[in-house]
Short mmCIF file of C-alpha atoms in Angstrom, two decimals:
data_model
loop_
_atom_site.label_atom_id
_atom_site.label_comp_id
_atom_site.label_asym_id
_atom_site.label_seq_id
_atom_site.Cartn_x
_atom_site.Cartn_y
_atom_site.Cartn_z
CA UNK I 1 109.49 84.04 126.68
CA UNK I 2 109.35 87.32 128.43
CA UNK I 3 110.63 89.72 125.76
CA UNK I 4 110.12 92.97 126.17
CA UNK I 5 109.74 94.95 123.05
CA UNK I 6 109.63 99.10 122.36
CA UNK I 7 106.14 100.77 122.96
CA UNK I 8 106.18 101.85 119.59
CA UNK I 9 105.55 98.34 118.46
CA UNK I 10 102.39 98.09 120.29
CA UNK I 11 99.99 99.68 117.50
CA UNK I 12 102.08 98.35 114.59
CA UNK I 13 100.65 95.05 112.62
CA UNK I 14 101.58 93.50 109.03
CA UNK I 15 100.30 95.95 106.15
CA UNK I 16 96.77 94.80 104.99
CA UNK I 17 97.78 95.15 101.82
CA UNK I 18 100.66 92.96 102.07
CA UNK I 19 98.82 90.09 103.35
CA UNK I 20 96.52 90.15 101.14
CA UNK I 21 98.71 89.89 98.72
CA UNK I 22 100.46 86.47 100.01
CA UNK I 23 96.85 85.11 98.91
CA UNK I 24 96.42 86.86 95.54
CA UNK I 25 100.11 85.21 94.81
CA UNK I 26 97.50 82.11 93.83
CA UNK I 27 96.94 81.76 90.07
CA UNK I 28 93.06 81.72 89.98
CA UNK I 29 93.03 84.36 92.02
CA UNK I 30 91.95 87.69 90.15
CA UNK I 31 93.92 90.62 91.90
CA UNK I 32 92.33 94.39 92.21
CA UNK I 33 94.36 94.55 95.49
CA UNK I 34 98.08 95.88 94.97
CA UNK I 35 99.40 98.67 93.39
CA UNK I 36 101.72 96.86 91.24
CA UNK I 37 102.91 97.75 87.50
CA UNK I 38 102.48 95.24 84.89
CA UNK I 39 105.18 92.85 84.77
CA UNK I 40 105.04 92.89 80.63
CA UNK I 41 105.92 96.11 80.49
CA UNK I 42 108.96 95.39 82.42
CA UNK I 43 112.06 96.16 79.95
CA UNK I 44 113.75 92.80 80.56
CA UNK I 45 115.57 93.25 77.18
CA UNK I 46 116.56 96.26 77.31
CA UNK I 47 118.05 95.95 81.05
CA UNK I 48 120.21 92.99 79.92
CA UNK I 49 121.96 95.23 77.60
CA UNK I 50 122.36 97.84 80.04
CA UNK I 51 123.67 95.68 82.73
CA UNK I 52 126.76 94.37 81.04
CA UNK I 53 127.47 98.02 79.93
CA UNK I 54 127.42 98.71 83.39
CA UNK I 55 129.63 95.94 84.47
CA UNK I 56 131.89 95.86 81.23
CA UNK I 57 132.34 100.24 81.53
CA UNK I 58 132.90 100.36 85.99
CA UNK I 59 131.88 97.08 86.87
CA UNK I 60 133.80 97.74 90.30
CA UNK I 61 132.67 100.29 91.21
CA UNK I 62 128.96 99.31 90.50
CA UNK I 63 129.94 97.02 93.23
CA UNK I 64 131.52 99.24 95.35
CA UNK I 65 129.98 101.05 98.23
CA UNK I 66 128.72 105.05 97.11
CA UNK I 67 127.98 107.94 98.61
CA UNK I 68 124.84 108.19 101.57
CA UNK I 69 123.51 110.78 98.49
CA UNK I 70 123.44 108.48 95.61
CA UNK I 71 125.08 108.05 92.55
CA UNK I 72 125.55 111.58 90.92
CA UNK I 73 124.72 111.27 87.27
CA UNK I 74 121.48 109.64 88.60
CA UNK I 75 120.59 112.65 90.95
CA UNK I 76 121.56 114.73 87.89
CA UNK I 77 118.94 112.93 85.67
CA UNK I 78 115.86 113.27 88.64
CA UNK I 79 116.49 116.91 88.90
CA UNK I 80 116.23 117.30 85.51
CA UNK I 81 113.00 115.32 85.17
CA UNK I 82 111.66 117.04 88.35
CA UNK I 83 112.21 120.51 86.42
CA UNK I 84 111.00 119.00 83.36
CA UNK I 85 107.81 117.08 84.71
CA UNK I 86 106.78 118.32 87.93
CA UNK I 87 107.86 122.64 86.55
CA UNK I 88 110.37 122.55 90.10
CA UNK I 89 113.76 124.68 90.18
CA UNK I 90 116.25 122.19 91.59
CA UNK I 91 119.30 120.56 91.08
CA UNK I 92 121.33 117.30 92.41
CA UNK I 93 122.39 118.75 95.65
CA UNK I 94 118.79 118.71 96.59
CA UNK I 95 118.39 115.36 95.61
CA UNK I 96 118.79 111.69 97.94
CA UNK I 97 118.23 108.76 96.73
CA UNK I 98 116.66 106.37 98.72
CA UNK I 99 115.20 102.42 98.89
CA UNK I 100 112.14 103.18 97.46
CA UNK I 101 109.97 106.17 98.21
CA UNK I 102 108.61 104.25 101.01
CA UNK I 103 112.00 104.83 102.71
CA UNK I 104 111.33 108.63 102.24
CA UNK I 105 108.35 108.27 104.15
CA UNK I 106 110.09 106.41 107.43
CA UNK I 107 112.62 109.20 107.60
CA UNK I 108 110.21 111.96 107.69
CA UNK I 109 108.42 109.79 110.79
CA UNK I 110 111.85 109.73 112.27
CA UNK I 111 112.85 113.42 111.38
CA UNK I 112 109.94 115.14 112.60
CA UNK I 113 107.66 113.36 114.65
CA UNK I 114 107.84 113.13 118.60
CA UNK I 115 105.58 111.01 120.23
CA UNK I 116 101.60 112.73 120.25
CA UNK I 117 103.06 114.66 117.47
CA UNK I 118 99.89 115.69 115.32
CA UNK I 119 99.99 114.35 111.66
CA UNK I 120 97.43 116.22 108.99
CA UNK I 121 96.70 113.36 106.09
CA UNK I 122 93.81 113.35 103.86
CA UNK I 123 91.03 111.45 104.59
CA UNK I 124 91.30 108.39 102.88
CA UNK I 125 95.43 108.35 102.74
CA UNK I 126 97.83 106.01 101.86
CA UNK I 127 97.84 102.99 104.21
CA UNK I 128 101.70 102.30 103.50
CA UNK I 129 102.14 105.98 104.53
CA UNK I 130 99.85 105.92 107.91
CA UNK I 131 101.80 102.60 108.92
CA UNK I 132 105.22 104.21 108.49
CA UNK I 133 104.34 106.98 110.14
CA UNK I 134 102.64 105.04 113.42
CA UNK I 135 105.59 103.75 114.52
CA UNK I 136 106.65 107.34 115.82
CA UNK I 137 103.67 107.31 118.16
CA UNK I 138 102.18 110.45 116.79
CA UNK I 139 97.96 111.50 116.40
CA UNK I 140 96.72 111.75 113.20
CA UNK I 141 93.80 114.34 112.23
CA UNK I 142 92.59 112.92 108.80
CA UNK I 143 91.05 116.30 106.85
CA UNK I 144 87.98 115.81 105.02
CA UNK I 145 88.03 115.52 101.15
CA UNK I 146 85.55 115.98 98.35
CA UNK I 147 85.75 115.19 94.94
CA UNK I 148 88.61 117.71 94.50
CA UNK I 149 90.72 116.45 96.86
CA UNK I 150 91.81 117.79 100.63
CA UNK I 151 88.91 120.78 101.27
CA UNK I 152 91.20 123.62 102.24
CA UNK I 153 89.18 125.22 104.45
CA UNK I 154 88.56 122.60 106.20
CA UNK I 155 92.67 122.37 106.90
CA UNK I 156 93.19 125.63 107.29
CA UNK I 157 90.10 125.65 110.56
CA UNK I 158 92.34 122.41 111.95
CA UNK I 159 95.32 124.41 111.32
CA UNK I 160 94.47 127.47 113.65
CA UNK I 161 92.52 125.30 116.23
CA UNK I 162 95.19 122.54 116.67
CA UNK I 163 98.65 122.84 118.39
CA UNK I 164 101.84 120.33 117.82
CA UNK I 165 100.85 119.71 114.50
CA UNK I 166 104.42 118.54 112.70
CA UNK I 167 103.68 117.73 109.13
CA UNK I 168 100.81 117.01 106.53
CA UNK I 169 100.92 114.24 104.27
CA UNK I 170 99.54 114.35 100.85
CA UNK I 171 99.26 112.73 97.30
CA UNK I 172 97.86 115.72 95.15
CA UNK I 173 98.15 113.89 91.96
CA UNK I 174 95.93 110.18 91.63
CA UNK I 175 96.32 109.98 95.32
CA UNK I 176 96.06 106.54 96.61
CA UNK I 177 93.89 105.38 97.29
CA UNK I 178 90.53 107.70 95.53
CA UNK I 179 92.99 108.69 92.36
CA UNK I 180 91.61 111.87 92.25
CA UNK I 181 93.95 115.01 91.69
CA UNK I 182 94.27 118.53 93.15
CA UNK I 183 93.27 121.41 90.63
CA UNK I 184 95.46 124.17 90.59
CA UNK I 185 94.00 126.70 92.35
CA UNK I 186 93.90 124.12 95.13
CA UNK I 187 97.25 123.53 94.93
CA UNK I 188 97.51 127.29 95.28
CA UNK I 189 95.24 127.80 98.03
CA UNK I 190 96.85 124.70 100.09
CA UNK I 191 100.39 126.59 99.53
CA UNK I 192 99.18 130.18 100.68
CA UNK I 193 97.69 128.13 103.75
CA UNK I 194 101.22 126.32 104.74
CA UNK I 195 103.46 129.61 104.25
CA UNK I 196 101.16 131.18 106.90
CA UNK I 197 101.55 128.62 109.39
CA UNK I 198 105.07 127.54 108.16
CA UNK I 199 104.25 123.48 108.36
CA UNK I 200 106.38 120.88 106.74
CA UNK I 201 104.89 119.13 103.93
CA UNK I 202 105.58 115.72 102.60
CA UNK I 203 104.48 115.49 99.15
CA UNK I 204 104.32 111.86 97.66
CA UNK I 205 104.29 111.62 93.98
CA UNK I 206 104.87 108.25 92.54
CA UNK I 207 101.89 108.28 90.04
CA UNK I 208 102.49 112.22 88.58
CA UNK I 209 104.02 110.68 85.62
CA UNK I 210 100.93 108.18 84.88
CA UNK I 211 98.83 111.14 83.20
CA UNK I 212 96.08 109.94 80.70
CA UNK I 213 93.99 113.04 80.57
CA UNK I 214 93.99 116.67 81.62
CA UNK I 215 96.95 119.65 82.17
CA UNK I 216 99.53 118.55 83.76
CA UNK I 217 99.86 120.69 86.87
CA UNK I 218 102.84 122.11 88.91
CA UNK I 219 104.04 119.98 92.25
CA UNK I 220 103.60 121.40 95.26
CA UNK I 221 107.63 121.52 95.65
CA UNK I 222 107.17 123.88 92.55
CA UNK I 223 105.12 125.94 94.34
CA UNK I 224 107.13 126.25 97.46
CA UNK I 225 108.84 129.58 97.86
CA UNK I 226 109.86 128.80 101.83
CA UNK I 227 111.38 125.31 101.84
CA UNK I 228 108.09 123.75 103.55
CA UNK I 229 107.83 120.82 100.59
CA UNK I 230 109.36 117.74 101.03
CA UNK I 231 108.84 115.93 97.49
CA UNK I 232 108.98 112.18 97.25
CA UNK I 233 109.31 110.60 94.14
CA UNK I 234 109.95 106.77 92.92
CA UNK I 235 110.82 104.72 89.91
CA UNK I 236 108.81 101.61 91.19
CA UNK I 237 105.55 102.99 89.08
CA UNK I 238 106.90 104.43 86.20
CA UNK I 239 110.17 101.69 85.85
CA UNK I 240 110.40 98.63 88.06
CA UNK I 241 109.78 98.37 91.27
CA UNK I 242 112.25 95.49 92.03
CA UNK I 243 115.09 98.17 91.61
CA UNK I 244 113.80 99.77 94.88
CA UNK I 245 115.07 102.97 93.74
CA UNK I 246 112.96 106.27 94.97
CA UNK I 247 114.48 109.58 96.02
CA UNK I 248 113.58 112.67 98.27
CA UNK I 249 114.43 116.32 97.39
CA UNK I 250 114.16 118.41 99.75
CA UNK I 251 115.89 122.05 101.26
CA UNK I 252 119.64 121.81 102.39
CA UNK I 253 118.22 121.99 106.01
CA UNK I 254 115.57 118.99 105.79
CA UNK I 255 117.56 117.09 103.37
CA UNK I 256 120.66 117.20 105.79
CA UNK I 257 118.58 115.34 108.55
CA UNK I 258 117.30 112.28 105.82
CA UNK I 259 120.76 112.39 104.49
CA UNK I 260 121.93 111.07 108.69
CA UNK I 261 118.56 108.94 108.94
CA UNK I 262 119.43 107.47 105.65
CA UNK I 263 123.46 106.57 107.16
CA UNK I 264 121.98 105.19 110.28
CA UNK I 265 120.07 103.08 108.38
CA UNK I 266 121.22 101.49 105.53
CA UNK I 267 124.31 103.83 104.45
CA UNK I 268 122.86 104.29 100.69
CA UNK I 269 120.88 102.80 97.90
CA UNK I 270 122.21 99.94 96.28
CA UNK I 271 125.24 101.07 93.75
CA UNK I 272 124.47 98.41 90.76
CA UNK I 273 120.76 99.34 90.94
CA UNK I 274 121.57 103.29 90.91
CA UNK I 275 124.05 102.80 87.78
CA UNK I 276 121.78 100.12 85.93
CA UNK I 277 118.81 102.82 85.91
CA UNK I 278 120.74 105.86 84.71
CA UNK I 279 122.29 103.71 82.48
CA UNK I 280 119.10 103.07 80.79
CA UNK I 281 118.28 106.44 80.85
CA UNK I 282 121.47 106.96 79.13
CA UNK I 283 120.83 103.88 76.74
CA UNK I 284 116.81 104.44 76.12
CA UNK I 285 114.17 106.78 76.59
CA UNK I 286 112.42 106.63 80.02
CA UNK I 287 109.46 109.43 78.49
CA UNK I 288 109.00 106.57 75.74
CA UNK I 289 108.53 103.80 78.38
CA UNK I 290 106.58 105.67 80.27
CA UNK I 291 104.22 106.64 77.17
CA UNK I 292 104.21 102.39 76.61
CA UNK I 293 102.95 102.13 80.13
CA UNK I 294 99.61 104.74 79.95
CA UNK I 295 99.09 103.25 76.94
CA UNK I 296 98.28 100.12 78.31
CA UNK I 297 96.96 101.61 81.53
CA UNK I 298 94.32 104.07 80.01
CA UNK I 299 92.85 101.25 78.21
CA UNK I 300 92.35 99.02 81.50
CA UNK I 301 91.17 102.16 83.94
CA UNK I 302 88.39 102.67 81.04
CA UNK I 303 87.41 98.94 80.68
CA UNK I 304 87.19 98.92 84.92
CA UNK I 305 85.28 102.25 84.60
CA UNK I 306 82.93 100.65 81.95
CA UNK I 307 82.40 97.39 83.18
CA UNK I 308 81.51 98.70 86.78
CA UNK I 309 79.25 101.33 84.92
CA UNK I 310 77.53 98.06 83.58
CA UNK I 311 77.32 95.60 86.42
CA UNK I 312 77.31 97.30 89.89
CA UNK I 313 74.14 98.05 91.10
CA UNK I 314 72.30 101.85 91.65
CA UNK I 315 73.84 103.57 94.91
CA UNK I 316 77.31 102.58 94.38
CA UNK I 317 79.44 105.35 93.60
CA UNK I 318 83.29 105.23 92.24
CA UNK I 319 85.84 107.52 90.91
CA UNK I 320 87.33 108.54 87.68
CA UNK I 321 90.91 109.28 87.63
CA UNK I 322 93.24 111.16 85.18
CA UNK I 323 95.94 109.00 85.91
CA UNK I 324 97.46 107.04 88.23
CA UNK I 325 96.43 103.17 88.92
CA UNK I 326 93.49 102.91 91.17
CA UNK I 327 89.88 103.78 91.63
CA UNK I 328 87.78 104.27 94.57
CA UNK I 329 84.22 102.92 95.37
CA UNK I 330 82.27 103.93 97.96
CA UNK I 331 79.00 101.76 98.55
CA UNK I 332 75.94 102.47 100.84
CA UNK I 333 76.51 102.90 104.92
CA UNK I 334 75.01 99.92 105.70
CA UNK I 335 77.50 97.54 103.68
CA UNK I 336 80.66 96.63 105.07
CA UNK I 337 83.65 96.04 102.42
CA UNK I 338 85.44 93.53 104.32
CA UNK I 339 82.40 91.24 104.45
CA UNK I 340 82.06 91.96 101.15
CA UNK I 341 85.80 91.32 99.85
CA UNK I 342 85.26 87.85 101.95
CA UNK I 343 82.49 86.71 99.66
CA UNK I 344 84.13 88.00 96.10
CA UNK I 345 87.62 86.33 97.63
CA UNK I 346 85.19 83.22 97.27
CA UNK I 347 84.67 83.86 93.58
CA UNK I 348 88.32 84.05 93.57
CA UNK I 349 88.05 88.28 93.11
CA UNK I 350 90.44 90.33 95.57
CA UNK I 351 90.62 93.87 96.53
CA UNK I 352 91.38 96.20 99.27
CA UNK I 353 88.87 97.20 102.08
CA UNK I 354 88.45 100.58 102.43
CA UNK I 355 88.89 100.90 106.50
CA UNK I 356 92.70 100.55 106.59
CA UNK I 357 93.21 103.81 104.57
CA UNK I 358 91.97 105.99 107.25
CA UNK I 359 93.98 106.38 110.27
CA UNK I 360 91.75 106.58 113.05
CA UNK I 361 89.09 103.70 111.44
CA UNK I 362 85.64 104.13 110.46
CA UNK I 363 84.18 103.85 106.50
CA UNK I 364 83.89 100.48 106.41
CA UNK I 365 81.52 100.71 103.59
CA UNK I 366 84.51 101.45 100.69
CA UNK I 367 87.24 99.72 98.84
CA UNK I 368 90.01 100.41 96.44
CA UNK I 369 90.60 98.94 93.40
CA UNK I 370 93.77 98.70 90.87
CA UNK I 371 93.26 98.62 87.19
CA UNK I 372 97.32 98.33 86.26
CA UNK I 373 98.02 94.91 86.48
CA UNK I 374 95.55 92.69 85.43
CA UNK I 375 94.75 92.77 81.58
CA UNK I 376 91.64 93.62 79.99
CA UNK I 377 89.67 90.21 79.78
CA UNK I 378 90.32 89.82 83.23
CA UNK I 379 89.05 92.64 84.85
CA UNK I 380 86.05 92.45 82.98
CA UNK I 381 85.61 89.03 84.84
CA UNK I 382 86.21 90.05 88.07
CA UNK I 383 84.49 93.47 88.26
CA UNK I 384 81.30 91.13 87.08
CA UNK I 385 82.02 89.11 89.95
CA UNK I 386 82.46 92.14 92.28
CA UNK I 387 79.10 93.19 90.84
CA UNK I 388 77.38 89.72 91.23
CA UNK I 389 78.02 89.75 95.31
CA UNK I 390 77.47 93.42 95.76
CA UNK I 391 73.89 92.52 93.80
CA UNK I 392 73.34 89.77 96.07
CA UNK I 393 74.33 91.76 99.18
CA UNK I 394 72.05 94.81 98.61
CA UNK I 395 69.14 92.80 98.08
CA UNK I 396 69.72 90.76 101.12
CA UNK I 397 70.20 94.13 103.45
CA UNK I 398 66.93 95.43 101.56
CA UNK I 399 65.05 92.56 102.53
CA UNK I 400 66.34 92.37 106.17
CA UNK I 401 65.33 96.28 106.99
#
């Protein structure tokens, strides 16, 4: 069939993530792979009760179409939180709500980026992030990172050697996929280097609220005194993600142009979903069920931590996040992840190869791994299985040199 489809579909292919996943739907299978919450601390209870409120108090109009914006008391209650969590100044107006945060992400693609557009990310970045963006045809520079995060000189000499750069992407706080976090003076530093060129910045935060250690620190969007910061936030990591509820807030003039990308796509958020969760917020505390939720996840990052401490071999290095739900391990050159992943999938241990989360390839030798949603006794099985083939696979590439 001779179909002729866009150009822009030509580098586009099914997220590796989300494949992988298809297999780790298996029941034996032990899953560091996604980023997913842990379905127990879902509050199934407690959303029953708040769904017939819903229904029984505006029941219509929960199933009635909304505004392109959202639902106002719910833009009301992110604002709030923003100013509360992330120390911003805003208020609804600035606020969309969108399908997911991963929604936030296409629009910027479709609001800024022309075709060989340059896009700054660092290097790893989000591989849900990298594929949105692709389908805009743009070139990504990947800036180098260190244990800190983004190296800011190292932006600021691509920054004033580089022309048509449109927008960097970054996760300052347990970026995904290395967890680590941004210090403040970095945070500083990266701001003082935007106002001088005057780039747009799309700053994802889904994990800020997931802190288990350390000062909180402001957003970038907190930091902004030009209206460079685009701020994404989500409730899929610190609610449910089936809700598919995230939100952008941005200035009037870059909101304005996500508020018509948002119409042209899907009109708005779903209504039922937007008045269930400010409902609950209304009902419950959402700081409480967040505090449930690091609870739990503390206690699994530090039995990953500890187990790996135990039974990978010398060489292999990993990270240590505040917050957030994943780690990142980075093993010697001359092992490849993907081979590896292929003999711990055969131990029935998953996780995600390393390559995908940088943009233009290479560093085949890491992987990341999630510590949120399996529990304790099963992690410590399948990091000892991780550890058995990584054993097994430095020895044989020692005694093949």
């Amino acid at each position: 069939m001779a179909v002729q489809f866009a150009k822009r579909m030509q580098g586009l292919k099914g997220s590796e993530i989300r494949e992988l996943l298809k297999l780790t739907q298996q029941p034996q299978i032990i899953s560091f792979a996604g980023g997913m919450p842990a379905p127990e601390m879902f509050p199934v209870e407690e959303m029953k009760k708040v769904s017939v409120a819903v229904l029984e108090e505006n029941g219509r109009a929960a199933m009635q179409y909304t505004t392109t914006e959202g639902y106002e008391p719910l833009r009301e209650k992110i604002a709030q939180r923003m100013n509360d969590k992330n120390q911003t100044n805003v208020d609804k107006d600035d606020i969309l709500i969108t399908s997911g945060s991963q929604q936030g992400l296409d629009f910027a693609g479709k609001v800024f980026i022309d075709e060989g557009d340059v896009i700054l990310c660092e290097s790893p970045s989000y591989i849900g992030a990298i594929n949105a963006f692709k389908s805009y045809l743009p070139n990504f520079i990947d800036v180098p990172t260190d244990d800190g995060g983004m190296i800011m000189e190292e932006l600021d000499k691509i920054l004033a050697t580089t022309d048509k750069v449109k927008m960097v992407y970054v996760i300052p706080d347990f970026q995904n996929p290395t967890g680590r976090t941004w210090s403040l003076e970095r945070r500083k530093k990266f701001m003082e280097i935007i106002n001088k060129y005057e780039i747009p910045v799309l700053e994802d935060n889904p994990y800020g609220d997931l802190r288990f250690e350390g000062e909180s620190l402001p957003s970038l969007k907190a930091l902004d005194t030009k209206g460079l910061v685009i701020f994404l936030g989500t409730f899929s990591k610190i609610f449910c993600p089936g809700y598919r509820l995230g939100w952008t807030c941005a200035s009037e003039e870059i909101l304005s142009k996500f508020n018509f990308a948002k119409q042209g796509a899907d009109l708005q958020a779903s209504t039922i979903s937007q008045m269930e969760v400010s409902k609950f917020m209304d009902m419950y505390s959402l700081d409480e069920h967040v505090e449930s939720i690091k609870e739990v996840y503390v206690k699994r990052r530090d039995v990953m931590l500890k187990t790996m401490q135990d039974e990978f071999p010398e060489g292999i290095k990993f990270t240590h996040p505040e917050g957030g739900l994943f780690t990142w391990v980075e093993l010697p050159s001359h092992l490849n992840a993907r081979e590896i992943l292929l003999k711990c999938l055969e131990k029935n241990v998953a996780y995600v190869a390393g390559g995908g989360f940088f943009p233009n390839g290479g560093r085949e030798n890491t992987f990341r791994l999630n510590y949120s949603n399996m529990p304790e006794d099963k992690i410590k099985i399948g990091i000892k299985s991780i550890g058995e083939v990584l054993k097994e696979a430095m020895q044989l590439a020692g005694a093949t040199k």
